[in-house]
Short mmCIF file of C-alpha atoms in Angstrom, two decimals:
data_model
loop_
_atom_site.label_atom_id
_atom_site.label_comp_id
_atom_site.label_asym_id
_atom_site.label_seq_id
_atom_site.Cartn_x
_atom_site.Cartn_y
_atom_site.Cartn_z
CA MET R 1291 -31.54 21.65 -6.61
CA ASN R 1292 -34.70 20.98 -4.61
CA GLU R 1293 -35.74 23.74 -2.22
CA ARG R 1294 -36.51 22.68 1.31
CA ALA R 1295 -38.79 24.25 3.89
CA PRO R 1296 -36.85 26.56 6.25
CA VAL R 1297 -35.89 24.85 9.50
CA LEU R 1298 -37.42 27.66 11.55
CA ALA R 1299 -40.71 27.81 9.66
CA VAL R 1300 -43.46 29.76 11.39
CA SER R 1301 -46.39 27.61 12.49
CA SER R 1302 -49.45 27.98 10.30
CA ASN R 1303 -51.55 28.14 13.51
CA LEU R 1304 -49.98 31.44 14.56
CA PRO R 1305 -51.73 34.66 13.56
CA TRP R 1306 -49.95 36.71 10.92
CA THR R 1307 -48.45 39.77 12.58
CA PRO R 1308 -45.89 42.28 11.30
CA ASP R 1309 -43.23 40.54 13.43
CA SER R 1310 -44.09 37.03 12.23
CA LEU R 1311 -44.13 38.25 8.63
CA ARG R 1312 -40.67 39.79 9.05
CA ILE R 1313 -39.39 36.52 10.56
CA LYS R 1314 -40.79 34.60 7.61
CA GLN R 1315 -39.16 37.00 5.17
CA VAL R 1316 -35.79 36.68 6.94
CA GLU R 1317 -36.05 32.88 6.84
CA GLN R 1318 -36.75 32.99 3.11
CA GLN R 1319 -33.82 35.34 2.55
CA VAL R 1320 -31.49 33.04 4.51
CA THR R 1321 -32.68 30.01 2.52
CA ALA R 1322 -32.22 31.88 -0.77
CA LEU R 1323 -28.74 33.05 0.27
CA ARG R 1324 -27.74 29.50 1.23
CA SER R 1325 -28.91 28.18 -2.14
CA SER R 1326 -27.10 30.98 -3.96
CA VAL R 1327 -23.83 30.25 -2.16
CA ILE R 1328 -24.08 26.55 -3.03
CA CYS R 1329 -24.85 27.32 -6.68
CA ALA R 1330 -22.00 29.85 -6.85
CA PHE R 1331 -19.47 27.34 -5.53
CA ASN R 1332 -20.81 24.69 -7.89
CA GLN R 1333 -20.33 27.12 -10.79
CA LEU R 1334 -16.78 27.63 -9.57
CA LEU R 1335 -16.25 23.88 -9.87
CA ASP R 1336 -17.59 24.01 -13.41
CA LEU R 1337 -15.10 26.77 -14.26
CA LYS R 1338 -12.28 24.69 -12.83
CA ASP R 1339 -13.35 21.47 -14.52
CA LEU R 1340 -16.76 20.88 -16.14
CA ASN R 1341 -16.64 17.16 -15.34
CA THR R 1342 -16.11 17.97 -11.67
CA GLY R 1343 -19.21 20.18 -11.50
CA VAL R 1344 -21.47 17.71 -13.31
CA HIS R 1345 -20.02 14.89 -11.20
CA SER R 1346 -20.94 16.81 -8.02
CA THR R 1347 -24.53 17.40 -9.16
CA ARG R 1348 -24.91 13.70 -9.89
CA LEU R 1349 -23.55 12.80 -6.46
CA ALA R 1350 -26.07 15.08 -4.78
CA GLU R 1351 -28.95 13.23 -6.47
CA TRP R 1352 -27.59 9.80 -5.54
CA GLY R 1353 -26.63 10.90 -2.05
CA MET R 1354 -30.09 12.20 -1.23
CA ARG R 1355 -31.60 8.88 -2.25
CA VAL R 1356 -29.22 6.96 -0.02
CA GLY R 1357 -29.75 9.37 2.86
CA GLN R 1358 -33.51 9.09 2.63
CA GLU R 1359 -33.32 5.29 2.46
CA LEU R 1360 -31.14 5.28 5.59
CA GLY R 1361 -33.58 7.53 7.43
CA LEU R 1362 -31.38 10.58 7.90
CA GLU R 1363 -32.99 13.55 9.61
CA GLU R 1364 -33.80 16.70 7.67
CA ASN R 1365 -30.76 18.63 8.88
CA GLN R 1366 -28.51 15.71 7.94
CA LEU R 1367 -30.07 15.57 4.47
CA GLN R 1368 -29.42 19.27 4.02
CA ASN R 1369 -25.78 18.80 4.97
CA LEU R 1370 -25.58 15.74 2.71
CA GLU R 1371 -26.80 17.75 -0.26
CA VAL R 1372 -24.16 20.42 0.39
CA ALA R 1373 -21.37 17.90 1.01
CA ALA R 1374 -22.20 15.92 -2.13
CA LEU R 1375 -22.32 19.06 -4.28
CA LEU R 1376 -19.22 20.69 -2.83
CA HIS R 1377 -17.06 17.75 -1.69
CA ASP R 1378 -14.47 18.61 -4.35
CA ILE R 1379 -14.44 22.39 -3.78
CA GLY R 1380 -10.95 22.09 -2.30
CA LYS R 1381 -9.65 20.98 -5.70
CA VAL R 1382 -9.62 24.61 -6.78
CA GLY R 1383 -6.41 24.74 -4.75
CA ILE R 1384 -4.82 21.82 -6.62
CA PRO R 1385 -2.73 22.63 -9.73
CA ASP R 1386 -4.28 21.69 -13.07
CA SER R 1387 -1.13 19.75 -13.92
CA ILE R 1388 -2.01 17.35 -11.10
CA LEU R 1389 -5.78 17.26 -11.60
CA GLY R 1390 -5.43 16.48 -15.31
CA LYS R 1391 -2.36 14.26 -15.21
CA PRO R 1392 -3.08 11.18 -17.35
CA GLY R 1393 -0.66 8.89 -15.55
CA ARG R 1394 -0.16 7.85 -11.94
CA LEU R 1395 0.64 10.67 -9.52
CA ASN R 1396 4.05 10.61 -7.89
CA GLN R 1397 4.41 10.69 -4.11
CA ASP R 1398 4.57 14.48 -3.83
CA GLU R 1399 1.66 15.01 -6.24
CA TYR R 1400 -0.49 12.50 -4.38
CA ALA R 1401 0.33 14.13 -1.05
CA LEU R 1402 -0.87 17.47 -2.45
CA MET R 1403 -4.01 15.91 -3.96
CA LYS R 1404 -4.88 14.47 -0.54
CA LYS R 1405 -5.05 18.03 0.80
CA HIS R 1406 -8.24 18.87 -1.11
CA PRO R 1407 -10.66 17.81 1.70
CA GLU R 1408 -8.78 20.11 4.09
CA TYR R 1409 -8.86 22.95 1.60
CA GLY R 1410 -12.61 22.49 1.18
CA TRP R 1411 -13.15 22.43 4.94
CA ALA R 1412 -11.05 25.56 5.41
CA VAL R 1413 -13.21 27.49 2.96
CA LEU R 1414 -16.69 26.31 3.95
CA ARG R 1415 -16.23 26.43 7.73
CA MET R 1416 -15.96 30.22 7.46
CA LEU R 1417 -19.56 30.47 6.24
CA PRO R 1418 -22.29 30.57 8.90
CA GLY R 1419 -24.58 27.57 8.52
CA PHE R 1420 -22.02 25.51 6.58
CA GLU R 1421 -19.87 24.40 9.52
CA ARG R 1422 -21.34 20.88 9.72
CA ALA R 1423 -21.19 20.32 5.97
CA ALA R 1424 -17.56 21.51 6.05
CA LEU R 1425 -16.72 18.74 8.54
CA ASP R 1426 -18.53 16.19 6.38
CA ILE R 1427 -16.43 17.30 3.40
CA LEU R 1428 -13.25 17.14 5.48
CA HIS R 1429 -13.83 13.44 6.18
CA HIS R 1430 -15.19 12.16 2.86
CA HIS R 1431 -11.94 10.28 2.13
CA GLU R 1432 -11.78 8.48 5.45
CA SER R 1433 -11.92 4.67 5.23
CA PHE R 1434 -14.17 2.42 7.29
CA ASP R 1435 -11.09 0.52 8.55
CA GLY R 1436 -9.32 3.70 9.68
CA LYS R 1437 -6.75 3.79 6.88
CA GLY R 1438 -8.14 6.84 5.08
CA TYR R 1439 -7.31 10.53 5.39
CA PRO R 1440 -6.94 13.15 6.74
CA ALA R 1441 -7.68 12.00 10.32
CA GLY R 1442 -7.65 8.20 10.13
CA LEU R 1443 -11.18 7.95 11.55
CA ARG R 1444 -12.85 4.53 11.48
CA GLU R 1445 -16.39 3.12 11.35
CA THR R 1446 -18.93 5.32 13.16
CA GLU R 1447 -16.25 7.88 14.06
CA ILE R 1448 -16.70 8.94 10.44
CA PRO R 1449 -19.78 11.13 9.98
CA ILE R 1450 -22.59 9.27 8.20
CA VAL R 1451 -22.75 11.97 5.53
CA SER R 1452 -19.03 11.50 4.83
CA ARG R 1453 -19.51 7.73 4.58
CA ILE R 1454 -22.27 8.20 2.01
CA VAL R 1455 -20.27 10.65 -0.10
CA CYS R 1456 -17.27 8.29 0.03
CA VAL R 1457 -19.24 5.43 -1.55
CA ILE R 1458 -21.04 7.34 -4.27
CA ASP R 1459 -17.93 9.37 -5.12
CA ALA R 1460 -15.89 6.19 -5.60
CA PHE R 1461 -18.58 4.53 -7.72
CA ASP R 1462 -19.02 7.54 -9.97
CA ALA R 1463 -15.27 7.84 -10.45
CA MET R 1464 -15.07 4.17 -11.45
CA VAL R 1465 -17.84 4.19 -14.05
CA SER R 1466 -17.08 7.62 -15.54
CA SER R 1467 -14.88 7.89 -18.62
CA ARG R 1468 -11.97 10.29 -18.62
CA PRO R 1469 -9.77 11.51 -21.50
CA TYR R 1470 -7.10 9.05 -20.38
CA ARG R 1471 -9.28 6.00 -19.55
CA VAL R 1472 -12.64 4.36 -20.20
CA GLY R 1473 -15.08 3.93 -17.35
CA LEU R 1474 -15.45 0.50 -15.78
CA PRO R 1475 -18.45 -1.71 -16.54
CA HIS R 1476 -21.24 -1.39 -14.00
CA GLU R 1477 -20.79 -4.94 -12.72
CA GLU R 1478 -17.07 -4.41 -12.12
CA ALA R 1479 -17.66 -1.15 -10.24
CA VAL R 1480 -20.28 -2.84 -8.05
CA ARG R 1481 -17.91 -5.78 -7.47
CA ARG R 1482 -15.20 -3.40 -6.29
CA LEU R 1483 -17.61 -1.63 -3.94
CA ILE R 1484 -18.61 -4.94 -2.42
CA GLU R 1485 -15.00 -6.14 -2.27
CA SER R 1486 -13.99 -3.03 -0.32
CA SER R 1487 -17.11 -3.09 1.88
CA GLY R 1488 -15.97 -3.10 5.50
CA THR R 1489 -12.48 -1.85 4.64
CA GLN R 1490 -12.76 1.32 2.58
CA PHE R 1491 -16.55 1.61 2.61
CA ASP R 1492 -19.39 1.39 5.11
CA PRO R 1493 -21.15 -1.94 4.29
CA VAL R 1494 -24.61 -0.55 5.08
CA VAL R 1495 -24.13 2.42 2.73
CA VAL R 1496 -22.75 0.18 -0.01
CA GLN R 1497 -25.72 -2.18 0.20
CA CYS R 1498 -28.20 0.70 0.15
CA PHE R 1499 -26.56 2.36 -2.84
CA ILE R 1500 -26.15 -0.69 -5.06
CA SER R 1501 -29.75 -1.73 -4.42
CA PHE R 1502 -30.96 1.13 -6.62
CA ALA R 1503 -27.83 1.52 -8.77
CA GLN R 1504 -28.26 -2.02 -10.07
CA ALA R 1505 -31.96 -1.48 -10.71
CA GLU R 1506 -31.25 1.68 -12.70
CA MET R 1507 -28.11 0.69 -14.62
CA ALA R 1508 -29.01 2.55 -17.82
CA THR R 1509 -29.80 5.78 -15.95
CA VAL R 1510 -26.61 5.55 -13.92
CA PHE R 1511 -24.45 5.06 -17.01
CA ALA R 1512 -26.21 7.84 -18.91
CA ALA R 1513 -25.59 10.19 -16.00
CA ALA R 1514 -21.94 9.18 -15.87
CA GLY R 1515 -21.47 9.83 -19.58
CA THR R 1516 -20.79 6.19 -20.43
CA SER R 1517 -22.99 3.90 -22.48
CA ILE R 1518 -23.63 0.40 -21.17
CA THR R 1519 -22.75 -1.07 -24.56
CA SER R 1520 -19.37 0.60 -24.85
CA ALA R 1521 -18.52 0.02 -21.20
CA LEU R 1522 -19.30 -3.66 -21.39
#
């Protein structure tokens, strides 16, 4: 994961004093602690389900590209990186029998699965500095038309970070192979994104994402663990 300059970086024009040095050291410690917490949670995802952890790392890379293209501010990009990496952290509270079920979930199972954004929010909001990312995770299954969950937010009521994670999460799920199904061809996944643009997905985010996903088809499929040849 790329390290970023601390938000409260000391100006290079200031003279180095014992106090300014201590401030710099504290900032570095806070940044290192933040990175360690993110990595620890991501490892927890790997322990729960290796595909989930790798999936989250991939989403962070795609999400940062979309966020930069859309001109997000530095603090939003930091939250986006956390939300993309840890958007599924709430799934640690979902039984393995549901997470790994090969067939369609029944009504009760689906209702429990839909709780994972709330579980993730409940965990991360307790950590200082992760409150905003926790909200972004809470809303990453909202739909642009207001028919998503858990709050039924619509359009710009949904945080921009959540809208980005929603698109790239759906795409990755579509093209990735699972033990019980083969991933969709790239063209079909893109078609479904476009088809649901304006209903499930933010049209601006969709357009931004597919602009580079289409240009890098081979890389996208390699990252998703699916070959273009077999998928097509």
